[in-house]
């Protein structure tokens, strides 16, 4: 369940008997009861299912249809809405529809369906557009509130699916009008099942774009099924768009469903005509529904088609909006460049296994993408060239890489996930000798650095008198200092504590007064903006859920 960040409070209310939307004349009518509003921070207000084990699916926001009749309170008040705080009403929505839809939509995806004060069937049985509009305003307000909370908390690097049946289909249309362009850019598809999409709807929002085939994204799928076009119910099925969910054609090309049923679009009436199908499992309802139309079949008859298509459009969305991530997913593994010489961020053991803070960060990124991981050896002198190499040798680089303006000019760098700064390692017996940069910058002081990185750059720019020794292997330098082959190592506040803790011969006397201040991030080549967005989302999530703090503690970086 999405973590709650918003509480919507409400109290039960009684409508007055004077002029109002349902009673414009002001004639005396029965008192009406308005149920308490949902609190969508309460998990009770949701049906959720996480079937996305590998993280490559979509987030589905589903809106349930109509399951209540008008009802009367104990003191005689009439209610035209479902009561989300009534367990019986919630059971109707959940058991008769929401859980069943989740059963076929959630595999491979994450499914979220809110309870809401949906309008009772009597509003639709009036066959009055005005009545439906007036009564569903409250219902749509609930849906918008639920969606806004869902959208605020979900991982926006994932494709979005919005779907709903009947009154829920109406809610999908209203949500498409409600969302902003940024949210629309995350939309793989919207599914309006058993309700209409009109020219007026499309004119009202550029977000409502009719699907033209099986793979287009950011589109709206709409269909209504009848046995004959003479049974079209304009209030619900008087649509101006329609697509066949069996063959994904908008013309009259017939499609065979379940071996015997033929489904054909009527381009003139924008409905599906089903032949060789009795629909006996959906008996007529009060002479209003299923009387030649087959309204009740919409989420069920085509369930296999819908489940497949959601996955198809989500995958296509990733190809368009996340080409780098999609390529990694197709490959099945994330290729990570790392030097393997920078304890405790990235270290390669003799057996070839890697460990460290940065290594665990990379594993979290691979987990979010839904793939395995492979580490590729790089070095500090060749890091930038390796990141930008053609053909590409790895997707990103990690492990002690400081964010700098120079790197950002030619490459992409993530948000910072660890504070950093230049400091020194020296022999513990000489810790008092080095209390400032001036104490180090003397001819008799031998300063050792690894080549090609910011340590060498810092030494060359700031030490004009000391003797600078370049040693090829960064991980060997602390021992060189401890053994007397050098006096000082230029290093980072992320690296120095590990060596001090693991070698009593060493000290880091300026650890709390670093010469520079910066942040460590993830490095990648230009043009991988979708991967950068995903990496930043992983970092933000790790900060929010405490995972990053736990890594700091694990590796002694607090």
Coordinates of C-alpha atoms in Angstrom, one line a residue:
X1 CA 0.0 0.0 0.0
X2 CA 1.3 3.5 -0.8
X3 CA 2.4 5.3 2.3
X4 CA -0.1 7.8 3.5
X5 CA 0.8 11.5 3.2
X6 CA -2.6 13.0 2.9
X7 CA -5.7 12.7 5.1
X8 CA -9.1 13.5 3.7
X9 CA -11.6 14.1 6.4
X10 CA -15.3 14.3 6.1
X11 CA -18.5 13.9 8.1
X12 CA -21.9 12.6 7.2
X13 CA -24.3 15.3 6.0
X14 CA -27.9 15.8 5.1
X15 CA -28.9 17.7 2.0
X16 CA -31.4 20.5 2.5
X17 CA -34.9 20.4 1.0
X18 CA -34.5 23.7 -0.8
X19 CA -33.2 24.4 -4.3
X20 CA -30.1 22.4 -5.2
X21 CA -28.5 20.5 -8.1
X22 CA -30.9 17.5 -7.9
X23 CA -33.9 19.7 -7.2
X24 CA -33.6 23.0 -9.1
X25 CA -37.2 24.0 -8.6
X26 CA -36.8 24.0 -4.9
X27 CA -39.9 21.8 -4.4
X28 CA -40.1 19.8 -1.2
X29 CA -38.3 16.5 -1.5
X30 CA -37.2 13.8 1.0
X31 CA -34.1 14.6 3.0
X32 CA -30.9 13.1 1.5
X33 CA -28.0 11.6 3.3
X34 CA -24.4 12.2 2.2
X35 CA -22.0 9.5 3.6
X36 CA -18.8 10.4 5.2
X37 CA -15.9 11.1 2.8
X38 CA -13.2 8.5 2.4
X39 CA -9.8 8.9 4.2
X40 CA -7.4 7.7 1.6
X41 CA -4.5 7.7 4.0
X42 CA -6.4 4.7 5.6
X43 CA -5.4 1.4 3.9
X44 CA -9.0 0.2 4.5
X45 CA -10.0 2.5 1.7
X46 CA -8.0 0.6 -0.9
X47 CA -7.7 -2.8 -2.6
X48 CA -4.1 -3.3 -3.7
X49 CA -2.1 -6.1 -5.2
X50 CA 1.6 -6.1 -6.0
X51 CA 2.3 -8.7 -8.7
X52 CA 5.4 -7.0 -10.1
X53 CA 8.2 -9.2 -8.8
X54 CA 10.9 -7.9 -11.1
X55 CA 9.9 -4.2 -11.2
X56 CA 9.3 -4.0 -14.9
X57 CA 5.5 -3.6 -15.0
X58 CA 3.1 -0.7 -14.7
X59 CA 1.2 1.0 -11.9
X60 CA -2.6 0.5 -12.5
X61 CA -5.1 2.8 -11.0
X62 CA -8.5 1.1 -11.3
X63 CA -12.0 2.6 -10.6
X64 CA -14.8 0.3 -9.7
X65 CA -18.3 0.5 -11.2
X66 CA -21.7 0.8 -9.6
X67 CA -22.8 -1.7 -7.0
X68 CA -25.4 0.0 -4.8
X69 CA -29.1 0.9 -5.1
X70 CA -30.5 3.9 -3.4
X71 CA -30.8 3.2 0.3
X72 CA -32.4 4.7 3.4
X73 CA -30.9 5.4 6.8
X74 CA -32.6 4.3 10.0
X75 CA -34.2 7.7 10.3
X76 CA -35.6 7.7 6.8
X77 CA -32.9 9.7 4.9
X78 CA -32.4 8.6 1.3
X79 CA -28.9 8.1 0.0
X80 CA -27.8 8.1 -3.6
X81 CA -24.2 7.0 -2.8
X82 CA -22.2 4.0 -1.6
X83 CA -20.9 4.4 1.9
X84 CA -17.2 3.5 2.0
X85 CA -17.3 3.2 5.8
X86 CA -20.0 0.5 5.5
X87 CA -18.3 -3.0 5.4
X88 CA -21.1 -4.4 3.4
X89 CA -20.8 -1.7 0.7
X90 CA -17.0 -2.2 0.5
X91 CA -17.6 -6.0 0.2
X92 CA -19.9 -5.5 -2.8
X93 CA -17.2 -3.4 -4.6
X94 CA -14.3 -5.6 -3.6
X95 CA -15.8 -9.1 -4.0
X96 CA -17.9 -8.5 -7.0
X97 CA -15.4 -6.6 -9.0
X98 CA -12.2 -5.1 -7.6
X99 CA -10.6 -8.3 -6.5
X100 CA -11.6 -10.1 -9.7
X101 CA -10.1 -7.4 -11.9
X102 CA -7.0 -7.4 -9.8
X103 CA -6.7 -11.1 -10.4
X104 CA -6.0 -10.6 -14.1
X105 CA -4.5 -7.0 -14.1
X106 CA -2.1 -7.3 -11.2
X107 CA 0.2 -10.1 -12.4
X108 CA 3.4 -8.3 -13.6
X109 CA 2.0 -5.0 -12.3
X110 CA 1.1 -3.1 -9.2
X111 CA -2.7 -2.6 -8.8
X112 CA -4.4 0.1 -6.8
X113 CA -8.2 0.5 -6.5
X114 CA -9.9 3.0 -4.1
X115 CA -13.3 2.7 -2.6
X116 CA -15.3 5.8 -3.3
X117 CA -18.8 7.1 -2.9
X118 CA -20.0 5.9 -6.2
X119 CA -23.4 7.0 -7.4
X120 CA -26.2 4.4 -7.1
X121 CA -27.7 2.7 -10.2
X122 CA -30.8 4.8 -9.9
X123 CA -29.0 7.9 -11.3
X124 CA -28.2 6.1 -14.5
X125 CA -31.7 4.5 -14.7
X126 CA -33.2 8.0 -15.0
X127 CA -31.5 8.1 -18.5
X128 CA -30.8 11.8 -17.7
X129 CA -27.4 13.2 -18.6
X130 CA -28.0 16.1 -16.1
X131 CA -28.9 13.8 -13.3
X132 CA -25.9 11.6 -13.9
X133 CA -23.6 14.7 -14.1
X134 CA -25.0 16.2 -10.9
X135 CA -24.9 13.1 -8.8
X136 CA -21.5 11.9 -9.9
X137 CA -19.8 15.1 -9.1
X138 CA -19.3 13.9 -5.5
X139 CA -18.1 10.5 -6.8
X140 CA -15.6 12.1 -9.1
X141 CA -14.3 14.3 -6.4
X142 CA -13.5 11.2 -4.4
X143 CA -11.7 9.5 -7.3
X144 CA -9.7 12.6 -8.0
X145 CA -8.6 12.8 -4.4
X146 CA -7.6 9.2 -4.4
X147 CA -5.7 9.5 -7.6
X148 CA -3.8 12.6 -6.5
X149 CA -2.6 10.8 -3.4
X150 CA -1.7 7.7 -5.4
X151 CA 0.2 9.8 -8.0
X152 CA 2.0 11.8 -5.3
X153 CA 3.4 8.7 -3.7
X154 CA 4.0 6.3 -6.6
X155 CA 7.3 5.8 -8.4
X156 CA 7.0 8.1 -11.4
X157 CA 9.6 6.3 -13.4
X158 CA 7.0 3.5 -13.9
X159 CA 4.4 3.6 -16.7
X160 CA 0.9 4.6 -15.6
X161 CA -2.3 2.7 -16.5
X162 CA -5.7 4.2 -15.6
X163 CA -8.7 1.9 -16.0
X164 CA -12.4 1.7 -15.0
X165 CA -15.6 0.0 -15.8
X166 CA -19.0 1.7 -16.3
X167 CA -19.2 4.6 -13.7
X168 CA -15.5 3.8 -13.3
X169 CA -15.1 4.4 -17.0
X170 CA -16.7 7.8 -16.6
X171 CA -14.1 8.4 -13.8
X172 CA -11.3 7.5 -16.2
X173 CA -12.5 10.2 -18.6
X174 CA -12.7 12.8 -15.9
X175 CA -9.3 11.9 -14.6
X176 CA -7.8 12.4 -18.1
X177 CA -9.3 15.9 -18.0
X178 CA -7.9 16.4 -14.4
X179 CA -4.3 15.3 -14.8
X180 CA -1.5 17.7 -15.8
X181 CA 0.8 17.3 -18.7
X182 CA 3.6 15.9 -16.6
X183 CA 1.3 13.1 -15.3
X184 CA 0.0 12.5 -18.8
X185 CA 3.6 12.0 -20.0
X186 CA 3.7 9.0 -17.6
X187 CA 0.5 7.5 -19.1
X188 CA 1.0 4.2 -21.0
X189 CA -2.8 4.0 -21.7
X190 CA -6.3 4.6 -20.2
X191 CA -9.0 2.0 -20.5
X192 CA -12.6 3.2 -20.5
X193 CA -14.5 -0.1 -20.2
X194 CA -18.3 0.1 -20.8
X195 CA -18.7 3.8 -21.0
X196 CA -18.5 6.5 -23.6
X197 CA -15.9 8.9 -24.8
X198 CA -17.4 11.8 -26.7
X199 CA -16.2 14.5 -29.0
X200 CA -16.9 17.0 -26.3
X201 CA -14.6 15.0 -23.9
X202 CA -11.8 15.0 -26.5
X203 CA -12.3 18.7 -27.1
X204 CA -12.0 19.3 -23.4
X205 CA -8.7 17.6 -23.0
X206 CA -5.7 16.9 -25.3
X207 CA -5.0 14.0 -22.9
X208 CA -7.8 12.0 -24.4
X209 CA -6.4 10.6 -27.6
X210 CA -8.1 7.5 -29.2
X211 CA -6.0 4.3 -29.5
X212 CA -5.4 3.4 -33.1
X213 CA -3.7 0.0 -32.6
X214 CA -2.2 -2.4 -30.2
X215 CA 1.0 -0.6 -29.2
X216 CA 0.4 3.1 -29.2
X217 CA 0.9 4.8 -25.9
X218 CA -0.7 7.8 -24.1
X219 CA -3.9 6.7 -25.6
X220 CA -7.5 6.0 -24.5
X221 CA -9.0 2.6 -25.2
X222 CA -12.8 2.6 -25.2
X223 CA -15.4 0.0 -26.1
X224 CA -19.0 -1.0 -25.4
X225 CA -20.5 -4.4 -26.5
X226 CA -24.0 -5.0 -27.9
X227 CA -25.7 -7.9 -29.8
X228 CA -27.0 -5.4 -32.3
X229 CA -26.5 -1.7 -32.9
X230 CA -30.2 -1.1 -32.2
X231 CA -29.4 -1.9 -28.5
X232 CA -26.9 1.0 -28.0
X233 CA -27.8 2.8 -24.8
X234 CA -26.7 6.5 -25.6
X235 CA -26.4 7.5 -21.9
X236 CA -23.6 4.9 -21.4
X237 CA -22.5 3.7 -24.8
X238 CA -23.1 6.7 -27.1
X239 CA -19.4 7.0 -27.7
X240 CA -17.5 8.7 -30.5
X241 CA -14.5 6.3 -30.4
X242 CA -14.2 2.5 -30.2
X243 CA -11.5 -0.1 -30.7
X244 CA -11.7 -3.9 -30.8
X245 CA -9.8 -5.3 -27.8
X246 CA -9.4 -8.7 -29.6
X247 CA -7.6 -7.6 -32.8
X248 CA -7.0 -3.9 -31.8
X249 CA -8.6 -2.6 -35.0
X250 CA -10.8 0.4 -35.2
X251 CA -12.4 -0.7 -38.5
X252 CA -14.9 -3.5 -39.2
X253 CA -12.3 -6.3 -39.3
X254 CA -13.9 -9.1 -37.4
X255 CA -12.0 -10.9 -34.6
X256 CA -12.6 -14.3 -33.1
X257 CA -12.7 -14.6 -29.3
X258 CA -12.6 -17.9 -27.4
X259 CA -12.8 -19.8 -30.7
X260 CA -16.5 -19.2 -31.3
X261 CA -17.4 -15.6 -30.6
X262 CA -17.0 -12.9 -33.3
X263 CA -16.3 -9.4 -32.2
X264 CA -16.7 -6.6 -34.8
X265 CA -16.5 -2.8 -34.5
X266 CA -19.4 -0.9 -36.0
X267 CA -17.5 2.2 -37.3
X268 CA -20.8 4.1 -37.6
X269 CA -22.0 3.5 -34.1
X270 CA -18.6 3.1 -32.3
X271 CA -19.6 -0.1 -30.5
X272 CA -18.6 -3.7 -30.6
X273 CA -21.1 -6.1 -32.0
X274 CA -20.8 -9.6 -30.6
X275 CA -22.2 -12.6 -32.6
X276 CA -22.4 -16.3 -31.7
X277 CA -22.5 -15.2 -28.1
X278 CA -25.6 -15.7 -25.9
X279 CA -24.3 -13.7 -22.9
X280 CA -26.6 -15.8 -20.8
X281 CA -24.3 -15.3 -17.8
X282 CA -25.4 -11.6 -17.9
X283 CA -29.2 -11.6 -17.5
X284 CA -31.2 -8.4 -18.1
X285 CA -31.1 -6.0 -15.2
X286 CA -34.4 -4.2 -14.4
X287 CA -35.0 -3.8 -18.1
X288 CA -32.2 -1.3 -18.2
X289 CA -29.0 -3.2 -18.8
X290 CA -28.1 -6.4 -20.7
X291 CA -31.2 -6.1 -22.8
X292 CA -29.5 -6.5 -26.1
X293 CA -26.5 -4.5 -24.9
X294 CA -24.0 -6.7 -23.0
X295 CA -22.9 -4.0 -20.6
X296 CA -21.9 -6.3 -17.8
X297 CA -19.4 -8.3 -19.9
X298 CA -17.0 -5.5 -20.5
X299 CA -14.2 -6.2 -17.9
X300 CA -14.7 -10.0 -18.1
X301 CA -15.2 -11.1 -21.6
X302 CA -12.0 -9.5 -22.8
X303 CA -9.9 -10.0 -19.6
X304 CA -7.1 -12.0 -21.3
X305 CA -6.9 -9.4 -24.1
X306 CA -6.7 -6.6 -21.6
X307 CA -4.1 -8.2 -19.4
X308 CA -1.9 -8.8 -22.4
X309 CA -2.4 -5.3 -23.8
X310 CA -1.5 -3.6 -20.5
X311 CA 1.9 -5.3 -20.6
X312 CA 2.4 -4.5 -24.3
X313 CA 1.6 -0.8 -23.9
X314 CA 3.7 -0.5 -20.7
X315 CA 6.7 -2.1 -22.5
X316 CA 6.2 0.3 -25.4
X317 CA 6.0 3.2 -23.1
X318 CA 9.4 2.2 -21.6
X319 CA 10.9 2.0 -25.1
X320 CA 9.8 5.5 -25.8
X321 CA 10.3 7.2 -22.5
X322 CA 13.0 5.0 -21.0
X323 CA 15.1 3.8 -24.0
X324 CA 18.1 3.2 -21.8
X325 CA 16.2 1.4 -19.1
X326 CA 14.3 -0.7 -21.7
X327 CA 17.6 -1.7 -23.3
X328 CA 18.9 -2.8 -20.0
X329 CA 15.8 -4.8 -19.3
X330 CA 16.0 -6.5 -22.6
X331 CA 19.7 -7.4 -21.9
X332 CA 18.7 -8.7 -18.5
X333 CA 21.5 -7.2 -16.5
X334 CA 22.9 -3.8 -15.5
X335 CA 26.5 -3.2 -16.4
X336 CA 28.3 -1.2 -13.7
X337 CA 31.7 0.3 -14.1
X338 CA 33.7 0.6 -10.9
X339 CA 37.4 0.9 -9.9
X340 CA 37.3 -1.8 -7.2
X341 CA 40.1 0.0 -5.3
X342 CA 38.2 2.3 -3.0
X343 CA 37.3 0.9 0.3
X344 CA 34.6 1.0 1.7
X345 CA 32.7 2.1 -1.4
X346 CA 34.0 -0.3 -4.1
X347 CA 36.5 -3.1 -3.6
X348 CA 37.3 -6.1 -5.7
X349 CA 38.6 -9.1 -3.8
X350 CA 41.1 -11.5 -5.2
X351 CA 38.3 -13.9 -6.1
X352 CA 36.7 -11.3 -8.3
X353 CA 33.8 -10.5 -6.0
X354 CA 33.0 -6.8 -5.2
X355 CA 31.7 -5.3 -2.0
X356 CA 31.1 -1.8 -0.6
X357 CA 28.6 1.0 -0.1
X358 CA 28.6 1.9 -3.9
X359 CA 28.2 -1.8 -4.8
X360 CA 25.1 -2.0 -2.7
X361 CA 23.8 1.2 -4.3
X362 CA 24.3 -0.4 -7.7
X363 CA 22.5 -3.5 -6.6
X364 CA 19.5 -1.4 -5.5
X365 CA 19.4 0.3 -8.9
X366 CA 19.5 -3.1 -10.7
X367 CA 16.7 -4.3 -8.4
X368 CA 14.6 -1.3 -9.3
X369 CA 15.1 -1.9 -13.0
X370 CA 14.3 -5.6 -12.5
X371 CA 17.5 -7.1 -13.8
X372 CA 20.7 -8.8 -12.6
X373 CA 24.1 -7.0 -12.3
X374 CA 27.6 -7.3 -13.7
X375 CA 30.5 -5.3 -12.6
X376 CA 33.1 -4.0 -15.2
X377 CA 36.6 -3.0 -14.1
X378 CA 37.6 0.6 -14.8
X379 CA 40.2 2.9 -13.4
X380 CA 40.5 6.5 -12.2
X381 CA 42.7 7.6 -15.2
X382 CA 40.3 6.0 -17.7
X383 CA 37.0 6.6 -15.9
X384 CA 35.6 9.4 -18.1
X385 CA 36.8 7.8 -21.3
X386 CA 35.3 4.5 -20.3
X387 CA 31.9 6.1 -19.4
X388 CA 31.8 7.7 -22.9
X389 CA 33.4 4.8 -24.8
X390 CA 32.0 3.6 -28.2
X391 CA 30.8 0.9 -28.1
X392 CA 29.5 1.4 -24.6
X393 CA 31.2 -0.8 -22.1
X394 CA 28.9 -0.2 -19.1
X395 CA 25.6 1.7 -18.2
X396 CA 26.9 3.7 -15.3
X397 CA 29.8 4.1 -13.0
X398 CA 29.7 4.0 -9.2
X399 CA 32.0 4.0 -6.2
X400 CA 33.7 7.2 -4.7
X401 CA 32.9 9.4 -7.7
X402 CA 32.6 13.0 -6.6
X403 CA 30.1 15.3 -8.4
X404 CA 32.0 18.1 -10.2
X405 CA 31.1 20.7 -12.7
X406 CA 33.7 19.4 -15.0
X407 CA 32.2 15.9 -15.1
X408 CA 28.7 17.4 -15.5
X409 CA 29.8 19.3 -18.6
X410 CA 30.4 16.1 -20.6
X411 CA 28.5 13.5 -18.7
X412 CA 25.5 13.0 -16.4
X413 CA 25.8 12.8 -12.6
X414 CA 23.1 11.8 -10.2
X415 CA 22.0 13.5 -7.0
X416 CA 24.5 13.0 -4.2
X417 CA 24.1 10.0 -1.9
X418 CA 27.1 10.5 0.3
X419 CA 29.1 13.6 1.6
X420 CA 32.7 13.7 0.7
X421 CA 35.8 15.9 1.0
X422 CA 39.6 15.7 0.7
X423 CA 41.6 14.7 3.8
X424 CA 44.7 12.8 4.6
X425 CA 46.0 9.5 6.0
X426 CA 49.3 9.5 7.9
X427 CA 51.1 7.3 10.4
X428 CA 49.4 7.4 13.8
X429 CA 52.7 8.3 15.4
X430 CA 52.9 11.5 13.3
X431 CA 49.2 12.6 13.6
X432 CA 50.1 15.7 15.6
X433 CA 52.5 16.8 12.9
X434 CA 49.8 17.4 10.3
X435 CA 47.2 19.9 11.4
X436 CA 46.8 21.9 8.3
X437 CA 47.5 21.9 4.6
X438 CA 50.6 24.1 5.3
X439 CA 52.0 21.4 7.5
X440 CA 51.8 19.0 4.6
X441 CA 53.1 21.2 1.9
X442 CA 56.8 21.0 2.9
X443 CA 59.7 19.6 0.8
X444 CA 60.4 16.9 3.3
X445 CA 56.9 15.5 3.2
X446 CA 56.3 12.7 0.7
X447 CA 52.6 12.7 -0.5
X448 CA 51.4 9.7 -2.3
X449 CA 48.3 9.7 -4.6
X450 CA 46.7 7.4 -7.2
X451 CA 46.8 8.6 -10.8
X452 CA 44.1 10.2 -12.9
X453 CA 41.5 11.1 -10.2
X454 CA 40.6 14.1 -8.1
X455 CA 43.2 13.1 -5.5
X456 CA 46.1 13.7 -7.9
X457 CA 44.4 16.8 -9.2
X458 CA 44.1 18.2 -5.7
X459 CA 47.7 17.5 -4.8
X460 CA 49.0 19.1 -8.0
X461 CA 46.9 22.2 -7.5
X462 CA 47.5 22.7 -3.7
X463 CA 50.9 21.2 -2.9
X464 CA 53.7 23.2 -4.5
X465 CA 56.5 22.2 -2.1
X466 CA 55.8 18.7 -1.0
X467 CA 57.2 15.7 -2.9
X468 CA 54.3 14.1 -4.8
X469 CA 54.6 10.4 -5.6
X470 CA 52.1 8.8 -8.0
X471 CA 51.3 5.1 -7.2
X472 CA 49.2 3.1 -9.6
X473 CA 47.1 1.2 -7.2
X474 CA 45.0 3.3 -4.8
X475 CA 44.3 0.4 -2.4
X476 CA 48.0 -0.1 -1.8
X477 CA 48.8 3.5 -0.7
X478 CA 47.6 3.3 2.9
X479 CA 50.0 0.4 3.6
X480 CA 52.8 2.3 1.8
X481 CA 52.2 5.2 4.3
X482 CA 52.1 2.8 7.3
X483 CA 55.3 1.2 6.2
X484 CA 57.2 4.4 5.7
X485 CA 57.3 4.5 1.9
X486 CA 55.3 7.8 2.0
X487 CA 54.3 10.2 4.7
X488 CA 50.8 11.3 3.7
X489 CA 48.1 10.0 1.4
X490 CA 45.6 12.4 -0.1
X491 CA 42.2 10.6 0.2
X492 CA 38.6 11.3 1.0
X493 CA 36.6 11.4 4.3
X494 CA 34.6 8.4 3.0
X495 CA 37.8 6.3 2.5
X496 CA 40.0 7.4 5.4
X497 CA 37.9 6.0 8.3
X498 CA 37.9 2.5 7.0
X499 CA 41.7 2.4 6.9
X500 CA 42.0 3.9 10.4
X501 CA 39.6 1.4 11.8
X502 CA 41.3 -1.5 10.1
X503 CA 45.0 -0.5 10.5
X504 CA 46.1 0.9 13.9
X505 CA 49.3 2.2 12.3
X506 CA 47.2 4.9 10.5
X507 CA 45.5 8.1 11.5
X508 CA 43.3 10.7 9.9
X509 CA 44.0 13.8 12.0
X510 CA 42.0 16.2 9.7
X511 CA 39.0 14.0 9.2
X512 CA 36.6 16.5 10.7
X513 CA 38.1 19.5 8.9
X514 CA 38.3 18.4 5.2
X515 CA 40.0 20.6 2.7
X516 CA 37.0 20.4 0.3
X517 CA 33.4 19.6 0.5
X518 CA 31.4 17.7 -2.0
X519 CA 29.0 14.8 -2.7
X520 CA 29.5 11.4 -4.2
X521 CA 27.1 10.4 -7.0
X522 CA 26.6 8.0 -9.9
X523 CA 28.2 8.8 -13.2
X524 CA 26.8 8.0 -16.7
X525 CA 27.1 9.2 -20.3
X526 CA 25.0 11.9 -21.9
X527 CA 21.7 10.9 -23.5
X528 CA 20.8 8.5 -20.7
X529 CA 18.3 10.9 -19.0
X530 CA 15.8 8.2 -18.4
X531 CA 18.4 6.2 -16.5
X532 CA 19.4 9.3 -14.6
X533 CA 15.8 9.9 -13.5
X534 CA 15.5 6.3 -12.3
X535 CA 18.8 6.5 -10.4
X536 CA 17.7 9.7 -8.7
X537 CA 14.4 8.1 -7.8
X538 CA 16.3 5.2 -6.2
X539 CA 18.4 7.6 -4.2
X540 CA 15.4 9.6 -3.1
X541 CA 13.6 6.4 -2.0
X542 CA 16.7 5.1 -0.1
X543 CA 16.8 8.4 1.7
X544 CA 13.1 8.4 2.5
X545 CA 12.9 4.8 3.8
X546 CA 16.1 4.8 5.8
X547 CA 18.1 2.4 3.6
X548 CA 20.8 5.0 2.9
X549 CA 21.2 5.7 6.6
X550 CA 21.6 2.0 7.3
X551 CA 24.4 1.8 4.7
X552 CA 26.1 4.8 6.3
X553 CA 26.1 2.9 9.6
X554 CA 27.1 -0.4 8.1
X555 CA 30.2 1.1 6.5
X556 CA 31.1 3.5 9.4
X557 CA 30.3 6.6 7.4
X558 CA 28.3 8.5 10.1

